[in-house]
PDB file of C-alpha atoms in Angstrom:
ATOM      1  CA  MET A1288     -52.860  51.886 -18.544  1.00 63.00           C
ATOM      2  CA  ALA A1289     -50.685  49.773 -20.873  1.00 71.00           C
ATOM      3  CA  VAL A1290     -49.443  52.906 -22.657  1.00 73.00           C
ATOM      4  CA  ARG A1291     -48.549  54.549 -19.337  1.00 79.00           C
ATOM      5  CA  LYS A1292     -46.575  51.463 -18.321  1.00 76.00           C
ATOM      6  CA  GLN A1293     -44.696  51.489 -21.626  1.00 79.00           C
ATOM      7  CA  VAL A1294     -43.852  55.184 -21.216  1.00 83.00           C
ATOM      8  CA  ALA A1295     -42.643  54.606 -17.650  1.00 82.00           C
ATOM      9  CA  SER A1296     -40.570  51.607 -18.737  1.00 82.00           C
ATOM     10  CA  LYS A1297     -38.955  53.605 -21.553  1.00 85.00           C
ATOM     11  CA  ARG A1298     -38.215  56.440 -19.119  1.00 90.00           C
ATOM     12  CA  ARG A1299     -36.472  54.037 -16.747  1.00 88.00           C
ATOM     13  CA  GLN A1300     -34.405  52.651 -19.604  1.00 83.00           C
ATOM     14  CA  GLU A1301     -33.303  56.158 -20.606  1.00 87.00           C
ATOM     15  CA  ILE A1302     -32.388  56.963 -17.009  1.00 89.00           C
ATOM     16  CA  LEU A1303     -30.326  53.788 -16.681  1.00 85.00           C
ATOM     17  CA  GLN A1304     -28.564  54.480 -19.987  1.00 83.00           C
ATOM     18  CA  ASP A1305     -27.692  58.015 -18.864  1.00 86.00           C
ATOM     19  CA  LEU A1306     -26.419  56.647 -15.560  1.00 85.00           C
ATOM     20  CA  LEU A1307     -24.261  54.038 -17.267  1.00 77.00           C
ATOM     21  CA  LEU A1308     -22.874  56.634 -19.649  1.00 79.00           C
ATOM     22  CA  ALA A1309     -22.172  59.407 -17.145  1.00 81.00           C
ATOM     23  CA  GLY A1310     -21.453  57.475 -13.961  1.00 80.00           C
ATOM     24  CA  ASP A1311     -24.042  59.494 -11.982  1.00 86.00           C
ATOM     25  CA  VAL A1312     -27.270  61.411 -12.667  1.00 89.00           C
ATOM     26  CA  SER A1313     -29.154  64.258 -11.008  1.00 91.00           C
ATOM     27  CA  VAL A1314     -32.919  64.548 -10.571  1.00 92.00           C
ATOM     28  CA  ASN A1315     -33.045  68.086 -11.977  1.00 92.00           C
ATOM     29  CA  ASP A1316     -31.018  67.253 -15.093  1.00 91.00           C
ATOM     30  CA  LEU A1317     -33.131  64.170 -15.783  1.00 91.00           C
ATOM     31  CA  ALA A1318     -36.373  66.090 -15.323  1.00 90.00           C
ATOM     32  CA  GLU A1319     -35.269  68.694 -17.850  1.00 89.00           C
ATOM     33  CA  GLN A1320     -33.942  66.121 -20.310  1.00 90.00           C
ATOM     34  CA  LEU A1321     -37.024  63.877 -20.143  1.00 91.00           C
ATOM     35  CA  GLY A1322     -39.576  66.688 -19.965  1.00 90.00           C
ATOM     36  CA  VAL A1323     -41.166  65.423 -16.751  1.00 92.00           C
ATOM     37  CA  SER A1324     -41.419  66.617 -13.166  1.00 92.00           C
ATOM     38  CA  ALA A1325     -38.782  65.984 -10.519  1.00 89.00           C
ATOM     39  CA  THR A1326     -41.381  63.930  -8.658  1.00 92.00           C
ATOM     40  CA  THR A1327     -41.771  61.621 -11.675  1.00 94.00           C
ATOM     41  CA  VAL A1328     -38.002  61.216 -11.900  1.00 91.00           C
ATOM     42  CA  ARG A1329     -37.760  60.359  -8.207  1.00 93.00           C
ATOM     43  CA  ARG A1330     -40.485  57.750  -8.673  1.00 92.00           C
ATOM     44  CA  SER A1331     -38.529  56.192 -11.537  1.00 91.00           C
ATOM     45  CA  LEU A1332     -35.311  56.214  -9.505  1.00 90.00           C
ATOM     46  CA  ARG A1333     -37.117  54.521  -6.627  1.00 91.00           C
ATOM     47  CA  SER A1334     -38.385  51.796  -8.962  1.00 89.00           C
ATOM     48  CA  LEU A1335     -34.902  51.229 -10.398  1.00 86.00           C
ATOM     49  CA  GLU A1336     -33.418  51.076  -6.908  1.00 84.00           C
ATOM     50  CA  GLU A1337     -35.991  48.459  -5.881  1.00 81.00           C
ATOM     51  CA  GLN A1338     -34.863  46.389  -8.877  1.00 77.00           C
ATOM     52  CA  GLY A1339     -31.267  46.659  -7.684  1.00 73.00           C
ATOM     53  CA  LEU A1340     -30.204  48.702 -10.731  1.00 78.00           C
ATOM     54  CA  LEU A1341     -28.942  51.865  -8.997  1.00 82.00           C
ATOM     55  CA  ARG A1342     -28.506  53.497  -5.619  1.00 84.00           C
ATOM     56  CA  ARG A1343     -30.311  56.741  -4.849  1.00 91.00           C
ATOM     57  CA  ARG A1344     -28.486  59.569  -3.148  1.00 89.00           C
ATOM     58  CA  HIS A1345     -29.433  63.159  -2.347  1.00 89.00           C
ATOM     59  CA  GLY A1346     -30.417  64.866  -5.597  1.00 91.00           C
ATOM     60  CA  GLY A1347     -29.764  61.927  -7.897  1.00 92.00           C
ATOM     61  CA  ALA A1348     -28.395  58.405  -8.211  1.00 91.00           C
ATOM     62  CA  VAL A1349     -25.202  56.410  -8.754  1.00 85.00           C
ATOM     63  CA  PRO A1350     -24.586  52.866 -10.023  1.00 80.00           C
ATOM     64  CA  ILE A1351     -24.640  49.947  -7.624  1.00 73.00           C
ATOM     65  CA  GLU A1352     -21.294  48.289  -7.030  1.00 64.00           C
ATOM     66  CA  SER A1353     -21.273  44.629  -6.195  1.00 56.00           C
ATOM     67  CA  SER A1354     -20.207  43.880  -2.626  1.00 55.00           C
ATOM     68  CA  LEU A1355     -17.719  41.532  -4.262  1.00 57.00           C
ATOM     69  CA  TYR A1356     -15.537  44.591  -4.936  1.00 60.00           C
ATOM     70  CA  GLU A1357     -15.331  45.577  -1.259  1.00 62.00           C
ATOM     71  CA  HIS A1358     -12.279  43.414  -0.610  1.00 59.00           C
ATOM     72  CA  PHE A1359     -10.439  45.202  -3.441  1.00 60.00           C
ATOM     73  CA  ARG A1360     -11.439  48.751  -2.536  1.00 59.00           C
ATOM     74  CA  TYR A1361      -7.957  49.605  -1.226  1.00 56.00           C
ATOM     75  CA  ASP A1362      -6.057  47.519  -3.751  1.00 58.00           C
ATOM     76  CA  ALA A1363      -4.159  50.110  -5.824  1.00 58.00           C
ATOM     77  CA  ASP A1364      -3.694  47.791  -8.807  1.00 63.00           C
ATOM     78  CA  PHE A1365      -7.388  46.894  -8.904  1.00 61.00           C
ATOM     79  CA  GLN A1366      -8.463  50.522  -8.575  1.00 62.00           C
ATOM     80  CA  GLU A1367      -6.136  51.592 -11.380  1.00 67.00           C
ATOM     81  CA  ARG A1368      -7.495  48.975 -13.779  1.00 69.00           C
ATOM     82  CA  ASP A1369     -11.084  49.683 -12.781  1.00 67.00           C
ATOM     83  CA  GLN A1370     -10.773  53.431 -13.418  1.00 73.00           C
ATOM     84  CA  LEU A1371      -8.536  53.329 -16.504  1.00 84.00           C
ATOM     85  CA  TYR A1372     -10.526  54.660 -19.498  1.00 87.00           C
ATOM     86  CA  ALA A1373     -13.714  54.308 -17.437  1.00 88.00           C
ATOM     87  CA  ASP A1374     -15.749  56.754 -19.546  1.00 90.00           C
ATOM     88  CA  GLU A1375     -14.686  55.042 -22.760  1.00 95.00           C
ATOM     89  CA  LYS A1376     -15.592  51.625 -21.388  1.00 94.00           C
ATOM     90  CA  ARG A1377     -19.051  52.823 -20.359  1.00 92.00           C
ATOM     91  CA  ARG A1378     -19.692  54.076 -23.906  1.00 94.00           C
ATOM     92  CA  ILE A1379     -18.414  50.829 -25.405  1.00 97.00           C
ATOM     93  CA  GLY A1380     -20.620  48.841 -23.026  1.00 95.00           C
ATOM     94  CA  LEU A1381     -23.748  50.718 -24.078  1.00 93.00           C
ATOM     95  CA  ALA A1382     -22.900  50.400 -27.764  1.00 96.00           C
ATOM     96  CA  ALA A1383     -22.287  46.669 -27.409  1.00 97.00           C
ATOM     97  CA  SER A1384     -25.585  46.134 -25.599  1.00 96.00           C
ATOM     98  CA  GLU A1385     -27.457  47.427 -28.649  1.00 95.00           C
ATOM     99  CA  HIS A1386     -26.338  44.323 -30.557  1.00 98.00           C
ATOM    100  CA  VAL A1387     -28.205  42.045 -28.132  1.00 97.00           C
ATOM    101  CA  LYS A1388     -31.797  41.018 -28.794  1.00 95.00           C
ATOM    102  CA  ASP A1389     -34.291  39.725 -26.266  1.00 92.00           C
ATOM    103  CA  GLY A1390     -33.970  35.957 -26.148  1.00 94.00           C
ATOM    104  CA  ASP A1391     -30.266  35.870 -27.049  1.00 97.00           C
ATOM    105  CA  ILE A1392     -27.652  33.723 -25.348  1.00 98.00           C
ATOM    106  CA  VAL A1393     -24.732  36.086 -24.732  1.00 98.00           C
ATOM    107  CA  ALA A1394     -21.194  35.184 -23.658  1.00 98.00           C
ATOM    108  CA  LEU A1395     -19.163  37.756 -21.716  1.00 98.00           C
ATOM    109  CA  SER A1396     -15.502  37.209 -20.980  1.00 98.00           C
ATOM    110  CA  ALA A1397     -13.991  38.554 -17.766  1.00 95.00           C
ATOM    111  CA  GLY A1398     -12.843  42.178 -17.706  1.00 92.00           C
ATOM    112  CA  THR A1399     -13.713  45.786 -17.045  1.00 91.00           C
ATOM    113  CA  THR A1400     -15.259  46.512 -20.451  1.00 95.00           C
ATOM    114  CA  THR A1401     -17.430  43.396 -20.502  1.00 96.00           C
ATOM    115  CA  THR A1402     -18.603  44.328 -16.993  1.00 92.00           C
ATOM    116  CA  GLN A1403     -19.963  47.547 -18.497  1.00 93.00           C
ATOM    117  CA  ILE A1404     -21.855  45.480 -21.087  1.00 96.00           C
ATOM    118  CA  ALA A1405     -23.391  43.405 -18.300  1.00 94.00           C
ATOM    119  CA  ARG A1406     -24.585  46.569 -16.558  1.00 91.00           C
ATOM    120  CA  ALA A1407     -26.124  47.823 -19.800  1.00 91.00           C
ATOM    121  CA  LEU A1408     -28.069  44.573 -20.227  1.00 93.00           C
ATOM    122  CA  LYS A1409     -29.834  44.662 -16.859  1.00 86.00           C
ATOM    123  CA  LEU A1410     -33.153  45.822 -18.325  1.00 78.00           C
ATOM    124  CA  ARG A1411     -33.214  43.295 -21.173  1.00 86.00           C
ATOM    125  CA  LYS A1412     -35.722  40.435 -21.151  1.00 87.00           C
ATOM    126  CA  ASP A1413     -35.237  36.703 -21.574  1.00 92.00           C
ATOM    127  CA  VAL A1414     -31.485  37.000 -22.131  1.00 96.00           C
ATOM    128  CA  THR A1415     -29.090  34.304 -20.944  1.00 97.00           C
ATOM    129  CA  ILE A1416     -25.621  35.455 -19.909  1.00 98.00           C
ATOM    130  CA  VAL A1417     -22.787  32.920 -20.077  1.00 98.00           C
ATOM    131  CA  THR A1418     -19.697  34.179 -18.284  1.00 98.00           C
ATOM    132  CA  ASN A1419     -16.508  33.091 -16.554  1.00 97.00           C
ATOM    133  CA  ALA A1420     -16.492  36.290 -14.469  1.00 94.00           C
ATOM    134  CA  LEU A1421     -17.636  36.031 -10.859  1.00 92.00           C
ATOM    135  CA  ASN A1422     -18.263  39.771 -10.596  1.00 89.00           C
ATOM    136  CA  ILE A1423     -20.536  39.780 -13.662  1.00 93.00           C
ATOM    137  CA  ALA A1424     -22.540  36.863 -12.290  1.00 93.00           C
ATOM    138  CA  MET A1425     -22.868  38.646  -8.927  1.00 88.00           C
ATOM    139  CA  GLU A1426     -23.970  41.933 -10.520  1.00 85.00           C
ATOM    140  CA  LEU A1427     -26.678  40.217 -12.574  1.00 90.00           C
ATOM    141  CA  ALA A1428     -27.809  37.736  -9.937  1.00 86.00           C
ATOM    142  CA  ARG A1429     -30.729  39.890  -8.739  1.00 80.00           C
ATOM    143  CA  SER A1430     -32.170  40.466 -12.207  1.00 85.00           C
ATOM    144  CA  ALA A1431     -35.629  38.990 -12.653  1.00 83.00           C
ATOM    145  CA  THR A1432     -35.384  39.097 -16.457  1.00 87.00           C
ATOM    146  CA  LEU A1433     -31.929  37.582 -17.050  1.00 94.00           C
ATOM    147  CA  ARG A1434     -30.551  34.077 -16.600  1.00 95.00           C
ATOM    148  CA  VAL A1435     -26.890  33.735 -15.669  1.00 96.00           C
ATOM    149  CA  LEU A1436     -24.751  30.679 -16.382  1.00 97.00           C
ATOM    150  CA  LEU A1437     -21.433  30.871 -14.526  1.00 97.00           C
ATOM    151  CA  THR A1438     -18.848  28.456 -15.877  1.00 96.00           C
ATOM    152  CA  GLY A1439     -17.134  26.123 -13.447  1.00 91.00           C
ATOM    153  CA  GLY A1440     -13.419  26.001 -12.770  1.00 93.00           C
ATOM    154  CA  TYR A1441     -10.884  27.564 -10.446  1.00 94.00           C
ATOM    155  CA  VAL A1442     -10.798  31.257  -9.514  1.00 91.00           C
ATOM    156  CA  SER A1443      -7.764  33.173 -10.652  1.00 83.00           C
ATOM    157  CA  GLY A1444      -6.465  36.721 -10.679  1.00 67.00           C
ATOM    158  CA  GLY A1445      -7.755  40.098  -9.574  1.00 65.00           C
ATOM    159  CA  TRP A1446     -10.588  40.208 -12.105  1.00 70.00           C
ATOM    160  CA  PHE A1447     -12.591  37.292 -10.749  1.00 83.00           C
ATOM    161  CA  SER A1448     -11.952  34.940 -13.679  1.00 92.00           C
ATOM    162  CA  VAL A1449     -13.089  31.319 -13.495  1.00 95.00           C
ATOM    163  CA  LEU A1450     -10.740  29.220 -15.610  1.00 96.00           C
ATOM    164  CA  GLY A1451      -9.614  25.696 -16.454  1.00 96.00           C
ATOM    165  CA  PRO A1452     -11.036  22.533 -18.081  1.00 97.00           C
ATOM    166  CA  THR A1453     -14.446  22.713 -16.369  1.00 96.00           C
ATOM    167  CA  SER A1454     -14.960  26.221 -17.681  1.00 97.00           C
ATOM    168  CA  LEU A1455     -14.038  25.112 -21.206  1.00 98.00           C
ATOM    169  CA  GLU A1456     -16.449  22.160 -21.000  1.00 97.00           C
ATOM    170  CA  THR A1457     -19.341  24.398 -19.932  1.00 97.00           C
ATOM    171  CA  ILE A1458     -18.744  26.743 -22.852  1.00 98.00           C
ATOM    172  CA  ALA A1459     -18.392  23.876 -25.346  1.00 97.00           C
ATOM    173  CA  ASP A1460     -21.806  22.544 -24.285  1.00 96.00           C
ATOM    174  CA  THR A1461     -23.577  25.897 -24.653  1.00 97.00           C
ATOM    175  CA  PRO A1462     -24.903  27.391 -27.925  1.00 97.00           C
ATOM    176  CA  ILE A1463     -24.054  31.111 -28.010  1.00 98.00           C
ATOM    177  CA  ASP A1464     -25.676  33.753 -30.199  1.00 98.00           C
ATOM    178  CA  ILE A1465     -23.122  36.505 -29.611  1.00 98.00           C
ATOM    179  CA  THR A1466     -19.817  36.639 -27.731  1.00 98.00           C
ATOM    180  CA  PHE A1467     -18.234  39.818 -26.387  1.00 98.00           C
ATOM    181  CA  ILE A1468     -14.527  39.401 -25.715  1.00 98.00           C
ATOM    182  CA  GLY A1469     -12.320  41.809 -23.821  1.00 97.00           C
ATOM    183  CA  VAL A1470      -8.665  41.610 -24.806  1.00 97.00           C
ATOM    184  CA  ASP A1471      -5.305  42.785 -23.512  1.00 96.00           C
ATOM    185  CA  GLY A1472      -4.143  43.374 -27.060  1.00 98.00           C
ATOM    186  CA  ILE A1473      -5.445  43.238 -30.618  1.00 98.00           C
ATOM    187  CA  GLU A1474      -3.178  43.624 -33.629  1.00 97.00           C
ATOM    188  CA  PRO A1475      -3.712  42.683 -37.306  1.00 96.00           C
ATOM    189  CA  LYS A1476      -0.868  40.155 -37.486  1.00 96.00           C
ATOM    190  CA  SER A1477      -0.910  38.839 -33.916  1.00 97.00           C
ATOM    191  CA  GLY A1478      -4.706  38.755 -33.688  1.00 98.00           C
ATOM    192  CA  LEU A1479      -6.362  38.733 -30.273  1.00 98.00           C
ATOM    193  CA  THR A1480      -4.109  38.222 -27.251  1.00 98.00           C
ATOM    194  CA  ALA A1481      -4.476  38.011 -23.464  1.00 97.00           C
ATOM    195  CA  ASN A1482      -2.048  38.304 -20.576  1.00 94.00           C
ATOM    196  CA  HIS A1483      -2.629  34.765 -19.283  1.00 94.00           C
ATOM    197  CA  PRO A1484      -2.817  31.462 -21.244  1.00 96.00           C
ATOM    198  CA  ASP A1485      -5.808  30.086 -19.305  1.00 95.00           C
ATOM    199  CA  GLU A1486      -7.745  33.307 -19.921  1.00 96.00           C
ATOM    200  CA  ALA A1487      -6.864  33.075 -23.607  1.00 97.00           C
ATOM    201  CA  ASP A1488      -8.181  29.483 -23.729  1.00 98.00           C
ATOM    202  CA  VAL A1489     -11.564  30.496 -22.280  1.00 98.00           C
ATOM    203  CA  ASN A1490     -11.862  33.471 -24.620  1.00 98.00           C
ATOM    204  CA  ALA A1491     -11.037  31.276 -27.604  1.00 98.00           C
ATOM    205  CA  ALA A1492     -13.695  28.759 -26.553  1.00 98.00           C
ATOM    206  CA  MET A1493     -16.326  31.504 -26.348  1.00 98.00           C
ATOM    207  CA  ILE A1494     -15.393  32.667 -29.836  1.00 98.00           C
ATOM    208  CA  ARG A1495     -15.594  29.165 -31.293  1.00 98.00           C
ATOM    209  CA  GLN A1496     -19.086  28.622 -29.886  1.00 98.00           C
ATOM    210  CA  ALA A1497     -20.659  31.908 -31.005  1.00 98.00           C
ATOM    211  CA  ARG A1498     -22.535  32.723 -34.177  1.00 98.00           C
ATOM    212  CA  ARG A1499     -21.330  36.337 -33.888  1.00 98.00           C
ATOM    213  CA  LYS A1500     -18.005  37.382 -32.346  1.00 98.00           C
ATOM    214  CA  VAL A1501     -17.367  40.910 -31.100  1.00 98.00           C
ATOM    215  CA  VAL A1502     -14.212  42.356 -29.555  1.00 98.00           C
ATOM    216  CA  VAL A1503     -14.709  45.215 -27.101  1.00 98.00           C
ATOM    217  CA  ALA A1504     -11.516  47.188 -26.595  1.00 98.00           C
ATOM    218  CA  ASP A1505     -10.714  50.764 -25.676  1.00 97.00           C
ATOM    219  CA  HIS A1506      -8.238  52.513 -27.955  1.00 97.00           C
ATOM    220  CA  SER A1507      -5.223  51.683 -25.739  1.00 97.00           C
ATOM    221  CA  LYS A1508      -5.539  47.984 -26.702  1.00 97.00           C
ATOM    222  CA  LEU A1509      -5.342  48.586 -30.453  1.00 98.00           C
ATOM    223  CA  GLY A1510      -1.997  47.640 -31.990  1.00 97.00           C
ATOM    224  CA  ARG A1511      -0.840  45.949 -28.778  1.00 97.00           C
ATOM    225  CA  THR A1512       0.218  42.309 -28.395  1.00 98.00           C
ATOM    226  CA  ALA A1513       0.030  40.429 -25.089  1.00 97.00           C
ATOM    227  CA  ASP A1514       1.648  37.099 -24.222  1.00 96.00           C
ATOM    228  CA  ALA A1515      -1.106  34.536 -24.888  1.00 98.00           C
ATOM    229  CA  PHE A1516      -2.736  33.981 -28.295  1.00 98.00           C
ATOM    230  CA  VAL A1517      -6.547  33.864 -28.419  1.00 98.00           C
ATOM    231  CA  CYS A1518      -7.431  33.717 -32.114  1.00 98.00           C
ATOM    232  CA  PRO A1519      -6.559  35.293 -35.462  1.00 98.00           C
ATOM    233  CA  LEU A1520      -8.163  38.570 -36.444  1.00 97.00           C
ATOM    234  CA  HIS A1521     -10.260  36.987 -39.207  1.00 97.00           C
ATOM    235  CA  ALA A1522     -12.111  34.910 -36.587  1.00 98.00           C
ATOM    236  CA  ILE A1523     -14.044  37.950 -35.347  1.00 98.00           C
ATOM    237  CA  ASP A1524     -16.884  39.929 -36.912  1.00 97.00           C
ATOM    238  CA  LEU A1525     -16.678  43.340 -35.257  1.00 98.00           C
ATOM    239  CA  ILE A1526     -14.479  45.554 -33.096  1.00 98.00           C
ATOM    240  CA  ILE A1527     -16.227  48.050 -30.834  1.00 98.00           C
ATOM    241  CA  THR A1528     -13.844  50.713 -29.570  1.00 98.00           C
ATOM    242  CA  ASP A1529     -14.093  54.314 -28.407  1.00 97.00           C
ATOM    243  CA  SER A1530     -13.919  57.630 -30.223  1.00 96.00           C
ATOM    244  CA  GLY A1531     -10.350  58.122 -28.993  1.00 96.00           C
ATOM    245  CA  ALA A1532      -9.094  55.596 -31.545  1.00 97.00           C
ATOM    246  CA  THR A1533      -7.329  57.474 -34.335  1.00 97.00           C
ATOM    247  CA  GLU A1534      -7.761  56.661 -38.001  1.00 96.00           C
ATOM    248  CA  GLU A1535      -4.082  55.730 -38.059  1.00 97.00           C
ATOM    249  CA  ALA A1536      -4.709  53.102 -35.387  1.00 97.00           C
ATOM    250  CA  LEU A1537      -7.832  51.799 -37.126  1.00 98.00           C
ATOM    251  CA  ALA A1538      -6.477  51.712 -40.685  1.00 97.00           C
ATOM    252  CA  PRO A1539      -4.623  48.355 -40.335  1.00 97.00           C
ATOM    253  CA  PHE A1540      -7.864  46.709 -39.163  1.00 97.00           C
ATOM    254  CA  ARG A1541      -9.927  48.291 -41.919  1.00 96.00           C
ATOM    255  CA  SER A1542      -7.405  46.979 -44.461  1.00 96.00           C
ATOM    256  CA  LYS A1543      -8.220  43.469 -43.180  1.00 95.00           C
ATOM    257  CA  LYS A1544     -11.934  44.118 -43.871  1.00 94.00           C
ATOM    258  CA  ILE A1545     -12.815  44.047 -40.161  1.00 96.00           C
ATOM    259  CA  SER A1546     -15.947  46.007 -39.250  1.00 97.00           C
ATOM    260  CA  ILE A1547     -15.344  48.734 -36.654  1.00 98.00           C
ATOM    261  CA  GLN A1548     -17.783  50.658 -34.498  1.00 98.00           C
ATOM    262  CA  GLN A1549     -16.705  53.658 -32.428  1.00 98.00           C
ATOM    263  CA  ALA A1550     -18.667  54.658 -29.366  1.00 95.00           C
TER     264      ALA A1550
END
């Protein structure tokens, strides 16, 4: 019985990973890929839906979107940011999640790429998520295996950031094993930068508190500099980007001895 439960649990994890990577999955494709019957796949999809991890539809499943996004569904600027490099961000999110161990305290800054990390962590156990992103907290709120610490502060901007002194105090009081930071720009000389000073302050606080610091950035952010300084490049341990990053774009970071992972 224990072995059967382990096999079923592993199957559900593979299904969720495929869903996060592709954006949708079909019963027939999953059955062929996993070497099981369509009935078994449907049973797994039903279990994942009951856990709030996906939404079933005819012939397959799609990710669950937080109802928090409903108010922004017809906001052109929000939709553009949400869909920009969506496939790349899903791959980065899955790759980043592999660096998290059960029992870790994980900080996630606000942003589209860190949201993908949050989705990839939904099946982890005994993980604490520290975030200043309302949407991330909402998406993880139903998880029975994760704890979510939402920083205090005031709400700002179209990406649900919680900012200000209260947010900084919460982070300063929390030991963090690994921080994942989304950036608006990362460049060898300018370091990590954000579009807004208050966002930069929160990101910098998360980096200071963490034993391991990871930047998650699709290839469009490499070599760019935004308005607000977060921290110098040498303050981070790893950059996770996508396979669209050229060697020319990565070379300046490699010359600074920064570890790079492409997803």
